[in-house]
PDB file of C-alpha atoms and ligand atoms in Angstrom:
ATOM      1  CA  UNK Q   1      -0.011  -0.056  -0.059  1.00 96.00           C
ATOM      2  CA  UNK Q   2       1.064   3.451  -0.730  1.00 97.00           C
ATOM      3  CA  UNK Q   3       0.224   6.491   1.660  1.00 97.00           C
ATOM      4  CA  UNK Q   4       0.767  10.207   1.001  1.00 98.00           C
ATOM      5  CA  UNK Q   5       0.178  12.619   4.028  1.00 98.00           C
ATOM      6  CA  UNK Q   6       0.205  16.324   3.305  1.00 98.00           C
ATOM      7  CA  UNK Q   7       0.479  18.706   6.187  1.00 98.00           C
ATOM      8  CA  UNK Q   8       1.950  21.995   7.276  1.00 98.00           C
ATOM      9  CA  UNK Q   9       3.716  20.209  10.336  1.00 98.00           C
ATOM     10  CA  UNK Q  10       5.217  17.062   8.765  1.00 98.00           C
ATOM     11  CA  UNK Q  11       7.453  16.644  12.020  1.00 98.00           C
ATOM     12  CA  UNK Q  12       4.009  15.784  13.732  1.00 97.00           C
ATOM     13  CA  UNK Q  13       4.124  12.594  11.767  1.00 98.00           C
ATOM     14  CA  UNK Q  14       7.410  11.425  12.818  1.00 97.00           C
ATOM     15  CA  UNK Q  15       5.965   8.615  15.141  1.00 97.00           C
ATOM     16  CA  UNK Q  16       4.947   6.677  12.127  1.00 96.00           C
ATOM     17  CA  UNK Q  17       8.812   5.795  11.952  1.00 95.00           C
ATOM     18  CA  UNK Q  18       8.281   3.843  15.102  1.00 95.00           C
ATOM     19  CA  UNK Q  19       7.235   0.335  16.001  1.00 93.00           C
ATOM     20  CA  UNK Q  20       5.032  -1.863  13.601  1.00 93.00           C
ATOM     21  CA  UNK Q  21       4.253   0.990  11.247  1.00 95.00           C
ATOM     22  CA  UNK Q  22       8.186   1.928  11.125  1.00 96.00           C
ATOM     23  CA  UNK Q  23       8.935  -1.714  10.503  1.00 96.00           C
ATOM     24  CA  UNK Q  24       6.368  -2.212   7.833  1.00 96.00           C
ATOM     25  CA  UNK Q  25       7.763   0.881   6.162  1.00 96.00           C
ATOM     26  CA  UNK Q  26      11.369  -0.576   6.344  1.00 96.00           C
ATOM     27  CA  UNK Q  27      10.057  -4.008   5.106  1.00 96.00           C
ATOM     28  CA  UNK Q  28       8.503  -2.584   2.150  1.00 96.00           C
ATOM     29  CA  UNK Q  29       5.189  -3.250   3.094  1.00 96.00           C
ATOM     30  CA  UNK Q  30       3.976   0.189   3.274  1.00 97.00           C
ATOM     31  CA  UNK Q  31       5.317   2.998   1.200  1.00 97.00           C
ATOM     32  CA  UNK Q  32       4.531   6.006   3.125  1.00 97.00           C
ATOM     33  CA  UNK Q  33       5.477   9.767   2.431  1.00 97.00           C
ATOM     34  CA  UNK Q  34       4.812  12.783   4.216  1.00 98.00           C
ATOM     35  CA  UNK Q  35       4.945  16.040   2.318  1.00 98.00           C
ATOM     36  CA  UNK Q  36       5.061  19.561   3.522  1.00 98.00           C
ATOM     37  CA  UNK Q  37       2.131  21.713   2.240  1.00 98.00           C
ATOM     38  CA  UNK Q  38       4.289  24.660   2.065  1.00 98.00           C
ATOM     39  CA  UNK Q  39       6.326  23.131  -0.638  1.00 98.00           C
ATOM     40  CA  UNK Q  40       3.633  23.754  -3.026  1.00 98.00           C
ATOM     41  CA  UNK Q  41       3.143  27.686  -2.378  1.00 98.00           C
ATOM     42  CA  UNK Q  42       4.593  30.131  -4.545  1.00 98.00           C
ATOM     43  CA  UNK Q  43       4.812  33.263  -2.825  1.00 98.00           C
ATOM     44  CA  UNK Q  44       7.984  34.500  -0.678  1.00 98.00           C
ATOM     45  CA  UNK Q  45       5.968  33.794   2.751  1.00 98.00           C
ATOM     46  CA  UNK Q  46       4.837  30.090   1.689  1.00 98.00           C
ATOM     47  CA  UNK Q  47       1.217  31.380   2.526  1.00 98.00           C
ATOM     48  CA  UNK Q  48      -1.031  28.586   3.237  1.00 98.00           C
ATOM     49  CA  UNK Q  49      -4.269  30.360   4.795  1.00 97.00           C
ATOM     50  CA  UNK Q  50      -6.342  33.562   4.411  1.00 97.00           C
ATOM     51  CA  UNK Q  51      -9.383  35.233   6.170  1.00 97.00           C
ATOM     52  CA  UNK Q  52     -12.721  33.528   5.792  1.00 97.00           C
ATOM     53  CA  UNK Q  53     -15.508  34.855   3.247  1.00 98.00           C
ATOM     54  CA  UNK Q  54     -18.208  35.976   5.326  1.00 98.00           C
ATOM     55  CA  UNK Q  55     -16.317  36.808   8.228  1.00 97.00           C
ATOM     56  CA  UNK Q  56     -15.927  35.125  11.459  1.00 96.00           C
ATOM     57  CA  UNK Q  57     -12.973  33.811  13.689  1.00 95.00           C
ATOM     58  CA  UNK Q  58     -10.137  32.059  12.525  1.00 95.00           C
ATOM     59  CA  UNK Q  59      -8.165  31.453   9.071  1.00 97.00           C
ATOM     60  CA  UNK Q  60      -9.245  29.112   6.311  1.00 97.00           C
ATOM     61  CA  UNK Q  61      -6.612  27.159   4.219  1.00 98.00           C
ATOM     62  CA  UNK Q  62      -6.204  28.568   0.789  1.00 98.00           C
ATOM     63  CA  UNK Q  63      -7.357  26.372  -2.125  1.00 98.00           C
ATOM     64  CA  UNK Q  64      -4.216  26.583  -4.533  1.00 98.00           C
ATOM     65  CA  UNK Q  65      -1.499  24.855  -2.623  1.00 98.00           C
ATOM     66  CA  UNK Q  66      -3.819  22.050  -1.789  1.00 98.00           C
ATOM     67  CA  UNK Q  67      -4.535  21.649  -5.377  1.00 98.00           C
ATOM     68  CA  UNK Q  68      -0.791  21.754  -6.166  1.00 97.00           C
ATOM     69  CA  UNK Q  69       0.176  19.081  -3.414  1.00 98.00           C
ATOM     70  CA  UNK Q  70      -2.845  16.603  -4.205  1.00 98.00           C
ATOM     71  CA  UNK Q  71      -2.178  16.919  -7.889  1.00 96.00           C
ATOM     72  CA  UNK Q  72       1.736  16.043  -7.280  1.00 96.00           C
ATOM     73  CA  UNK Q  73       0.799  12.925  -5.052  1.00 95.00           C
ATOM     74  CA  UNK Q  74      -2.207  11.435  -6.948  1.00 91.00           C
ATOM     75  CA  UNK Q  75      -0.940   8.324  -8.355  1.00 72.00           C
ATOM     76  CA  UNK Q  76      -2.786   6.225 -10.821  1.00 56.00           C
ATOM     77  CA  UNK Q  77      -3.106   2.474  -9.798  1.00 53.00           C
ATOM     78  CA  UNK Q  78      -4.730  -0.195 -11.981  1.00 52.00           C
ATOM     79  CA  UNK Q  79      -8.005  -1.796 -10.986  1.00 53.00           C
ATOM     80  CA  UNK Q  80      -7.887  -4.726 -13.105  1.00 57.00           C
ATOM     81  CA  UNK Q  81      -9.146  -4.903 -16.745  1.00 61.00           C
ATOM     82  CA  UNK Q  82      -7.507  -1.745 -17.780  1.00 62.00           C
ATOM     83  CA  UNK Q  83      -9.580   0.253 -15.282  1.00 68.00           C
ATOM     84  CA  UNK Q  84      -8.114   2.762 -13.391  1.00 75.00           C
ATOM     85  CA  UNK Q  85      -8.863   3.071  -9.718  1.00 85.00           C
ATOM     86  CA  UNK Q  86      -8.873   6.640  -7.954  1.00 93.00           C
ATOM     87  CA  UNK Q  87      -6.898   6.799  -4.698  1.00 96.00           C
ATOM     88  CA  UNK Q  88      -8.588   7.554  -1.722  1.00 98.00           C
ATOM     89  CA  UNK Q  89      -8.384  11.142  -0.171  1.00 98.00           C
ATOM     90  CA  UNK Q  90      -8.945  11.038   3.358  1.00 98.00           C
ATOM     91  CA  UNK Q  91      -9.577  14.414   5.297  1.00 98.00           C
ATOM     92  CA  UNK Q  92      -9.709  14.473   8.970  1.00 98.00           C
ATOM     93  CA  UNK Q  93     -12.166  16.593  10.311  1.00 97.00           C
ATOM     94  CA  UNK Q  94     -14.590  16.737  13.230  1.00 96.00           C
ATOM     95  CA  UNK Q  95     -17.372  17.190  10.536  1.00 96.00           C
ATOM     96  CA  UNK Q  96     -16.531  14.025   8.653  1.00 97.00           C
ATOM     97  CA  UNK Q  97     -18.000  10.464   8.863  1.00 98.00           C
ATOM     98  CA  UNK Q  98     -17.103   8.349  11.985  1.00 98.00           C
ATOM     99  CA  UNK Q  99     -13.906   6.246  11.363  1.00 98.00           C
ATOM    100  CA  UNK Q 100     -14.469   2.651  12.706  1.00 96.00           C
ATOM    101  CA  UNK Q 101     -12.892  -0.478  12.351  1.00 96.00           C
ATOM    102  CA  UNK Q 102     -14.956  -1.742   9.581  1.00 95.00           C
ATOM    103  CA  UNK Q 103     -13.758   1.250   7.442  1.00 98.00           C
ATOM    104  CA  UNK Q 104     -10.100   0.451   8.542  1.00 98.00           C
ATOM    105  CA  UNK Q 105     -10.720  -2.867   6.870  1.00 97.00           C
ATOM    106  CA  UNK Q 106     -12.258  -1.415   3.792  1.00 98.00           C
ATOM    107  CA  UNK Q 107      -9.388   1.299   3.447  1.00 98.00           C
ATOM    108  CA  UNK Q 108      -6.516  -1.468   3.980  1.00 97.00           C
ATOM    109  CA  UNK Q 109      -7.782  -2.883   0.750  1.00 97.00           C
ATOM    110  CA  UNK Q 110      -6.974   0.097  -1.417  1.00 97.00           C
ATOM    111  CA  UNK Q 111      -3.797   0.869  -3.308  1.00 95.00           C
ATOM    112  CA  UNK Q 112      -3.298   4.487  -2.407  1.00 97.00           C
ATOM    113  CA  UNK Q 113      -4.507   6.808   0.423  1.00 98.00           C
ATOM    114  CA  UNK Q 114      -4.024  10.309   0.743  1.00 98.00           C
ATOM    115  CA  UNK Q 115      -4.435  12.033   3.944  1.00 98.00           C
ATOM    116  CA  UNK Q 116      -4.955  15.791   3.685  1.00 98.00           C
ATOM    117  CA  UNK Q 117      -4.365  17.211   7.297  1.00 98.00           C
ATOM    118  CA  UNK Q 118      -6.383  20.595   7.780  1.00 95.00           C
ATOM    119  CA  UNK Q 119      -5.525  23.349  10.396  1.00 87.00           C
ATOM    120  CA  UNK Q 120      -7.025  26.247  11.442  1.00 82.00           C
ATOM    121  CA  UNK Q 121     -10.743  26.564  10.580  1.00 91.00           C
ATOM    122  CA  UNK Q 122     -10.537  24.004   7.617  1.00 94.00           C
ATOM    123  CA  UNK Q 123      -9.496  23.858   3.993  1.00 97.00           C
ATOM    124  CA  UNK Q 124     -11.469  25.781   1.440  1.00 98.00           C
ATOM    125  CA  UNK Q 125     -14.693  23.733   0.538  1.00 97.00           C
ATOM    126  CA  UNK Q 126     -13.815  23.825  -3.131  1.00 98.00           C
ATOM    127  CA  UNK Q 127     -10.631  21.601  -2.835  1.00 98.00           C
ATOM    128  CA  UNK Q 128     -13.172  18.694  -1.749  1.00 98.00           C
ATOM    129  CA  UNK Q 129     -15.267  19.365  -4.959  1.00 98.00           C
ATOM    130  CA  UNK Q 130     -12.386  19.674  -7.350  1.00 97.00           C
ATOM    131  CA  UNK Q 131     -10.718  16.676  -5.845  1.00 98.00           C
ATOM    132  CA  UNK Q 132     -13.709  14.325  -6.352  1.00 97.00           C
ATOM    133  CA  UNK Q 133     -12.597  13.996 -10.035  1.00 95.00           C
ATOM    134  CA  UNK Q 134      -9.141  12.578  -9.148  1.00 94.00           C
ATOM    135  CA  UNK Q 135      -9.938  10.878  -5.931  1.00 97.00           C
ATOM    136  CA  UNK Q 136     -12.470   9.302  -3.777  1.00 97.00           C
ATOM    137  CA  UNK Q 137     -13.110  11.873  -0.970  1.00 98.00           C
ATOM    138  CA  UNK Q 138     -13.693  10.725   2.485  1.00 98.00           C
ATOM    139  CA  UNK Q 139     -14.043  13.188   5.142  1.00 98.00           C
ATOM    140  CA  UNK Q 140     -13.530  11.290   8.407  1.00 98.00           C
ATOM    141  CA  UNK Q 141     -13.850  12.054  12.083  1.00 98.00           C
ATOM    142  CA  UNK Q 142     -12.270  10.123  14.843  1.00 98.00           C
ATOM    143  CA  UNK Q 143     -15.120  11.007  17.366  1.00 97.00           C
ATOM    144  CA  UNK Q 144     -17.239  13.801  18.545  1.00 97.00           C
ATOM    145  CA  UNK Q 145     -14.439  16.078  20.073  1.00 96.00           C
ATOM    146  CA  UNK Q 146     -12.063  18.808  18.373  1.00 96.00           C
ATOM    147  CA  UNK Q 147      -8.428  18.279  17.733  1.00 96.00           C
ATOM    148  CA  UNK Q 148      -6.263  21.212  16.589  1.00 95.00           C
ATOM    149  CA  UNK Q 149      -5.516  19.854  13.217  1.00 96.00           C
ATOM    150  CA  UNK Q 150      -5.819  16.348  11.081  1.00 97.00           C
ATOM    151  CA  UNK Q 151      -2.066  15.140  12.185  1.00 98.00           C
ATOM    152  CA  UNK Q 152      -3.064  13.329  15.341  1.00 98.00           C
ATOM    153  CA  UNK Q 153      -6.178  11.874  13.552  1.00 98.00           C
ATOM    154  CA  UNK Q 154      -3.967  10.739  10.663  1.00 98.00           C
ATOM    155  CA  UNK Q 155      -1.518   8.808  13.189  1.00 98.00           C
ATOM    156  CA  UNK Q 156      -4.404   6.857  14.732  1.00 98.00           C
ATOM    157  CA  UNK Q 157      -6.134   6.147  11.430  1.00 98.00           C
ATOM    158  CA  UNK Q 158      -2.667   5.016   9.744  1.00 98.00           C
ATOM    159  CA  UNK Q 159      -1.730   2.954  12.813  1.00 97.00           C
ATOM    160  CA  UNK Q 160      -5.591   1.235  12.653  1.00 97.00           C
ATOM    161  CA  UNK Q 161      -5.457   0.476   8.832  1.00 98.00           C
ATOM    162  CA  UNK Q 162      -1.554  -0.426   8.617  1.00 97.00           C
ATOM    163  CA  UNK Q 163      -1.894  -3.190  11.011  1.00 95.00           C
ATOM    164  CA  UNK Q 164      -4.541  -4.811   9.011  1.00 96.00           C
ATOM    165  CA  UNK Q 165      -2.080  -5.000   5.992  1.00 96.00           C
ATOM    166  CA  UNK Q 166      -0.707  -8.614   5.403  1.00 94.00           C
ATOM    167  CA  UNK Q 167       2.325  -9.296   7.060  1.00 92.00           C
ATOM    168  CA  UNK Q 168       2.370  -6.185   9.522  1.00 93.00           C
ATOM    169  CA  UNK Q 169       1.271  -7.804  12.579  1.00 92.00           C
ATOM    170  CA  UNK Q 170       3.614 -10.733  13.167  1.00 85.00           C
ATOM    171  CA  UNK Q 171       0.355 -12.963  14.313  1.00 86.00           C
ATOM    172  CA  UNK Q 172      -2.656 -12.366  12.199  1.00 83.00           C
ATOM    173  CA  UNK Q 173      -4.554 -14.634  14.870  1.00 85.00           C
ATOM    174  CA  UNK Q 174      -4.347 -11.358  17.377  1.00 82.00           C
ATOM    175  CA  UNK Q 175      -6.344  -9.351  14.892  1.00 85.00           C
ATOM    176  CA  UNK Q 176      -9.415 -11.819  15.100  1.00 81.00           C
ATOM    177  CA  UNK Q 177     -10.106 -11.590  18.826  1.00 76.00           C
ATOM    178  CA  UNK Q 178      -9.893  -7.853  19.692  1.00 81.00           C
ATOM    179  CA  UNK Q 179     -12.341  -5.022  20.494  1.00 81.00           C
ATOM    180  CA  UNK Q 180     -14.726  -4.355  17.536  1.00 85.00           C
ATOM    181  CA  UNK Q 181     -13.583  -7.431  15.336  1.00 80.00           C
ATOM    182  CA  UNK Q 182     -16.878  -8.784  15.795  1.00 88.00           C
ATOM    183  CA  UNK Q 183     -19.187  -5.812  16.904  1.00 91.00           C
ATOM    184  CA  UNK Q 184     -18.396  -6.102  20.568  1.00 96.00           C
ATOM    185  CA  UNK Q 185     -15.672  -5.027  23.123  1.00 96.00           C
ATOM    186  CA  UNK Q 186     -12.685  -7.390  23.929  1.00 95.00           C
ATOM    187  CA  UNK Q 187     -12.899  -9.682  26.976  1.00 97.00           C
ATOM    188  CA  UNK Q 188     -10.572  -9.095  29.922  1.00 97.00           C
ATOM    189  CA  UNK Q 189      -7.251 -10.533  29.889  1.00 98.00           C
ATOM    190  CA  UNK Q 190      -4.865 -11.918  32.757  1.00 98.00           C
ATOM    191  CA  UNK Q 191      -1.105 -13.034  33.012  1.00 98.00           C
ATOM    192  CA  UNK Q 192       1.082 -14.414  35.825  1.00 98.00           C
ATOM    193  CA  UNK Q 193       0.991 -14.734  38.667  1.00 98.00           C
ATOM    194  CA  UNK Q 194      -2.557 -16.303  39.290  1.00 98.00           C
ATOM    195  CA  UNK Q 195      -2.933 -14.427  42.570  1.00 98.00           C
ATOM    196  CA  UNK Q 196      -1.620 -10.749  42.628  1.00 98.00           C
ATOM    197  CA  UNK Q 197      -2.343  -8.411  45.727  1.00 98.00           C
ATOM    198  CA  UNK Q 198      -5.301 -10.629  46.995  1.00 98.00           C
ATOM    199  CA  UNK Q 199      -6.777 -10.704  43.543  1.00 98.00           C
ATOM    200  CA  UNK Q 200      -7.160 -13.992  41.803  1.00 98.00           C
ATOM    201  CA  UNK Q 201      -7.427 -14.618  38.163  1.00 98.00           C
ATOM    202  CA  UNK Q 202     -10.890 -16.143  37.351  1.00 98.00           C
ATOM    203  CA  UNK Q 203     -10.693 -19.858  37.698  1.00 98.00           C
ATOM    204  CA  UNK Q 204     -12.325 -20.834  34.571  1.00 98.00           C
ATOM    205  CA  UNK Q 205      -9.000 -19.336  32.919  1.00 98.00           C
ATOM    206  CA  UNK Q 206      -6.853 -22.037  34.746  1.00 98.00           C
ATOM    207  CA  UNK Q 207      -9.123 -25.011  33.960  1.00 98.00           C
ATOM    208  CA  UNK Q 208      -7.563 -26.151  30.806  1.00 98.00           C
ATOM    209  CA  UNK Q 209     -11.090 -26.390  29.464  1.00 98.00           C
ATOM    210  CA  UNK Q 210     -11.318 -24.710  26.039  1.00 98.00           C
ATOM    211  CA  UNK Q 211     -14.632 -24.647  25.628  1.00 97.00           C
ATOM    212  CA  UNK Q 212     -15.531 -23.215  28.952  1.00 98.00           C
ATOM    213  CA  UNK Q 213     -12.930 -20.611  28.597  1.00 98.00           C
ATOM    214  CA  UNK Q 214     -14.250 -19.516  25.120  1.00 97.00           C
ATOM    215  CA  UNK Q 215     -17.725 -19.403  26.539  1.00 97.00           C
ATOM    216  CA  UNK Q 216     -16.640 -17.299  29.498  1.00 98.00           C
ATOM    217  CA  UNK Q 217     -14.830 -14.746  27.174  1.00 98.00           C
ATOM    218  CA  UNK Q 218     -17.917 -14.402  24.919  1.00 97.00           C
ATOM    219  CA  UNK Q 219     -20.036 -13.464  28.151  1.00 98.00           C
ATOM    220  CA  UNK Q 220     -17.449 -11.157  29.483  1.00 98.00           C
ATOM    221  CA  UNK Q 221     -17.617  -9.575  26.141  1.00 97.00           C
ATOM    222  CA  UNK Q 222     -21.506  -9.227  26.357  1.00 98.00           C
ATOM    223  CA  UNK Q 223     -21.329  -7.976  29.775  1.00 98.00           C
ATOM    224  CA  UNK Q 224     -18.547  -5.435  29.169  1.00 98.00           C
ATOM    225  CA  UNK Q 225     -20.249  -4.033  25.995  1.00 98.00           C
ATOM    226  CA  UNK Q 226     -23.770  -3.810  27.833  1.00 98.00           C
ATOM    227  CA  UNK Q 227     -21.724  -1.800  30.739  1.00 98.00           C
ATOM    228  CA  UNK Q 228     -19.570   0.407  28.519  1.00 98.00           C
ATOM    229  CA  UNK Q 229     -21.021   0.492  24.861  1.00 97.00           C
ATOM    230  CA  UNK Q 230     -24.618  -0.499  24.748  1.00 97.00           C
ATOM    231  CA  UNK Q 231     -25.129   1.220  21.743  1.00 96.00           C
ATOM    232  CA  UNK Q 232     -22.983  -1.392  19.971  1.00 96.00           C
ATOM    233  CA  UNK Q 233     -25.479  -4.050  21.018  1.00 97.00           C
ATOM    234  CA  UNK Q 234     -28.372  -2.130  18.784  1.00 96.00           C
ATOM    235  CA  UNK Q 235     -26.579  -3.775  15.663  1.00 94.00           C
ATOM    236  CA  UNK Q 236     -25.703  -7.028  17.255  1.00 95.00           C
ATOM    237  CA  UNK Q 237     -27.144 -10.195  15.639  1.00 95.00           C
ATOM    238  CA  UNK Q 238     -28.573 -12.282  18.361  1.00 95.00           C
ATOM    239  CA  UNK Q 239     -30.521 -14.481  16.043  1.00 93.00           C
ATOM    240  CA  UNK Q 240     -28.386 -17.493  16.235  1.00 93.00           C
ATOM    241  CA  UNK Q 241     -26.933 -17.426  19.889  1.00 95.00           C
ATOM    242  CA  UNK Q 242     -26.659 -20.917  21.782  1.00 95.00           C
ATOM    243  CA  UNK Q 243     -28.990 -21.237  24.757  1.00 96.00           C
ATOM    244  CA  UNK Q 244     -26.193 -20.257  27.241  1.00 97.00           C
ATOM    245  CA  UNK Q 245     -25.388 -16.831  25.588  1.00 97.00           C
ATOM    246  CA  UNK Q 246     -29.379 -16.014  25.443  1.00 97.00           C
ATOM    247  CA  UNK Q 247     -29.370 -16.554  28.935  1.00 97.00           C
ATOM    248  CA  UNK Q 248     -26.238 -14.308  29.810  1.00 97.00           C
ATOM    249  CA  UNK Q 249     -28.162 -11.830  28.033  1.00 97.00           C
ATOM    250  CA  UNK Q 250     -31.270 -12.228  30.019  1.00 97.00           C
ATOM    251  CA  UNK Q 251     -29.255 -11.911  33.203  1.00 97.00           C
ATOM    252  CA  UNK Q 252     -27.586  -8.760  31.717  1.00 98.00           C
ATOM    253  CA  UNK Q 253     -31.514  -7.279  31.316  1.00 97.00           C
ATOM    254  CA  UNK Q 254     -31.933  -7.961  27.428  1.00 97.00           C
ATOM    255  CA  UNK Q 255     -34.730  -9.923  25.662  1.00 96.00           C
ATOM    256  CA  UNK Q 256     -34.313 -11.046  22.120  1.00 96.00           C
ATOM    257  CA  UNK Q 257     -37.047 -10.148  19.787  1.00 95.00           C
ATOM    258  CA  UNK Q 258     -36.628 -10.951  15.923  1.00 96.00           C
ATOM    259  CA  UNK Q 259     -32.929 -11.636  16.561  1.00 95.00           C
ATOM    260  CA  UNK Q 260     -32.222  -8.264  18.192  1.00 96.00           C
ATOM    261  CA  UNK Q 261     -31.290  -7.284  21.542  1.00 97.00           C
ATOM    262  CA  UNK Q 262     -33.870  -5.278  23.468  1.00 97.00           C
ATOM    263  CA  UNK Q 263     -32.965  -3.962  26.803  1.00 96.00           C
ATOM    264  CA  UNK Q 264     -36.110  -4.978  29.166  1.00 96.00           C
ATOM    265  CA  UNK Q 265     -37.838  -1.639  30.507  1.00 93.00           C
ATOM    266  CA  UNK Q 266     -37.677  -3.079  34.195  1.00 89.00           C
ATOM    267  CA  UNK Q 267     -33.806  -3.988  33.726  1.00 84.00           C
TER     268      UNK Q 267
HETATM  269  N1  ADE V 301      -9.504  17.116  13.236  1.00 69.27           N
HETATM  270  C1  ADE V 301     -10.038  18.102  14.157  1.00 69.27           C
HETATM  271  N2  ADE V 301     -10.833  17.370  14.918  1.00 69.27           N
HETATM  272  C2  ADE V 301     -10.833  16.001  14.301  1.00 69.27           C
HETATM  273  C3  ADE V 301     -11.552  14.928  14.784  1.00 69.27           C
HETATM  274  N3  ADE V 301     -12.402  14.913  15.999  1.00 69.27           N
HETATM  275  N4  ADE V 301     -11.242  13.965  14.046  1.00 69.27           N
HETATM  276  C4  ADE V 301     -10.667  13.600  12.712  1.00 69.27           C
HETATM  277  N5  ADE V 301     -10.016  15.033  12.458  1.00 69.27           N
HETATM  278  C5  ADE V 301      -9.988  16.311  13.296  1.00 69.27           C
END
């Protein structure tokens, strides 16, 4: 996969040289280049922003440096049968679509991703309209809070996407049983010693009974998700659950109607 990041603070992306993503770059699994937006300006002051039309606080990023930068990094990748596949342009913004694990999986299938890091009040909207001719444009938000710019969001998204690329995570099994891989939060984990400061590891984990362990972990996922992220259970398919799992949900205060979980009014 090829990734290009455009930013006025290229140094902000330095952590992408570390750990698994840094290793993936060294191993050639990920070709990641960070570009300085100011290299695509033409004035002496390397200006990237200007005052907003209509007034208001803050500054807006000027369109032309962005068009120059995006034009320079937009590669064309073959999509098979002579067709050309547009790269995906991801624009981090609190006004974007919510970035999820499902989207990370989708984006991990692409040949080229370009990240456009906005600062100030954002990028002139016409850049996104213009870019749609050359890219699949996806404004993306990490969550309902405001960062100072797109760089930190790019660190998070590149890590979430990069670890899904073949060969990046040493043991692909570890990608299967983790939070959000099945629409639920992950079960709690423990290591040695089995008794620590008066707290014992749940006995079932020491039992050697793999069926029981798998069931306990699943039920812990249900319990945690119901407690911390009940919104995730609205989309959960409870239609084909074994009886013990239905009971686990009943104990958590959920009925199952037409394969969907419904929180009991008295729960
Ligand atoms: N830029 C500023 N805030 C952001 C957020 N919440 N998600 C993604 N990019 C952002």
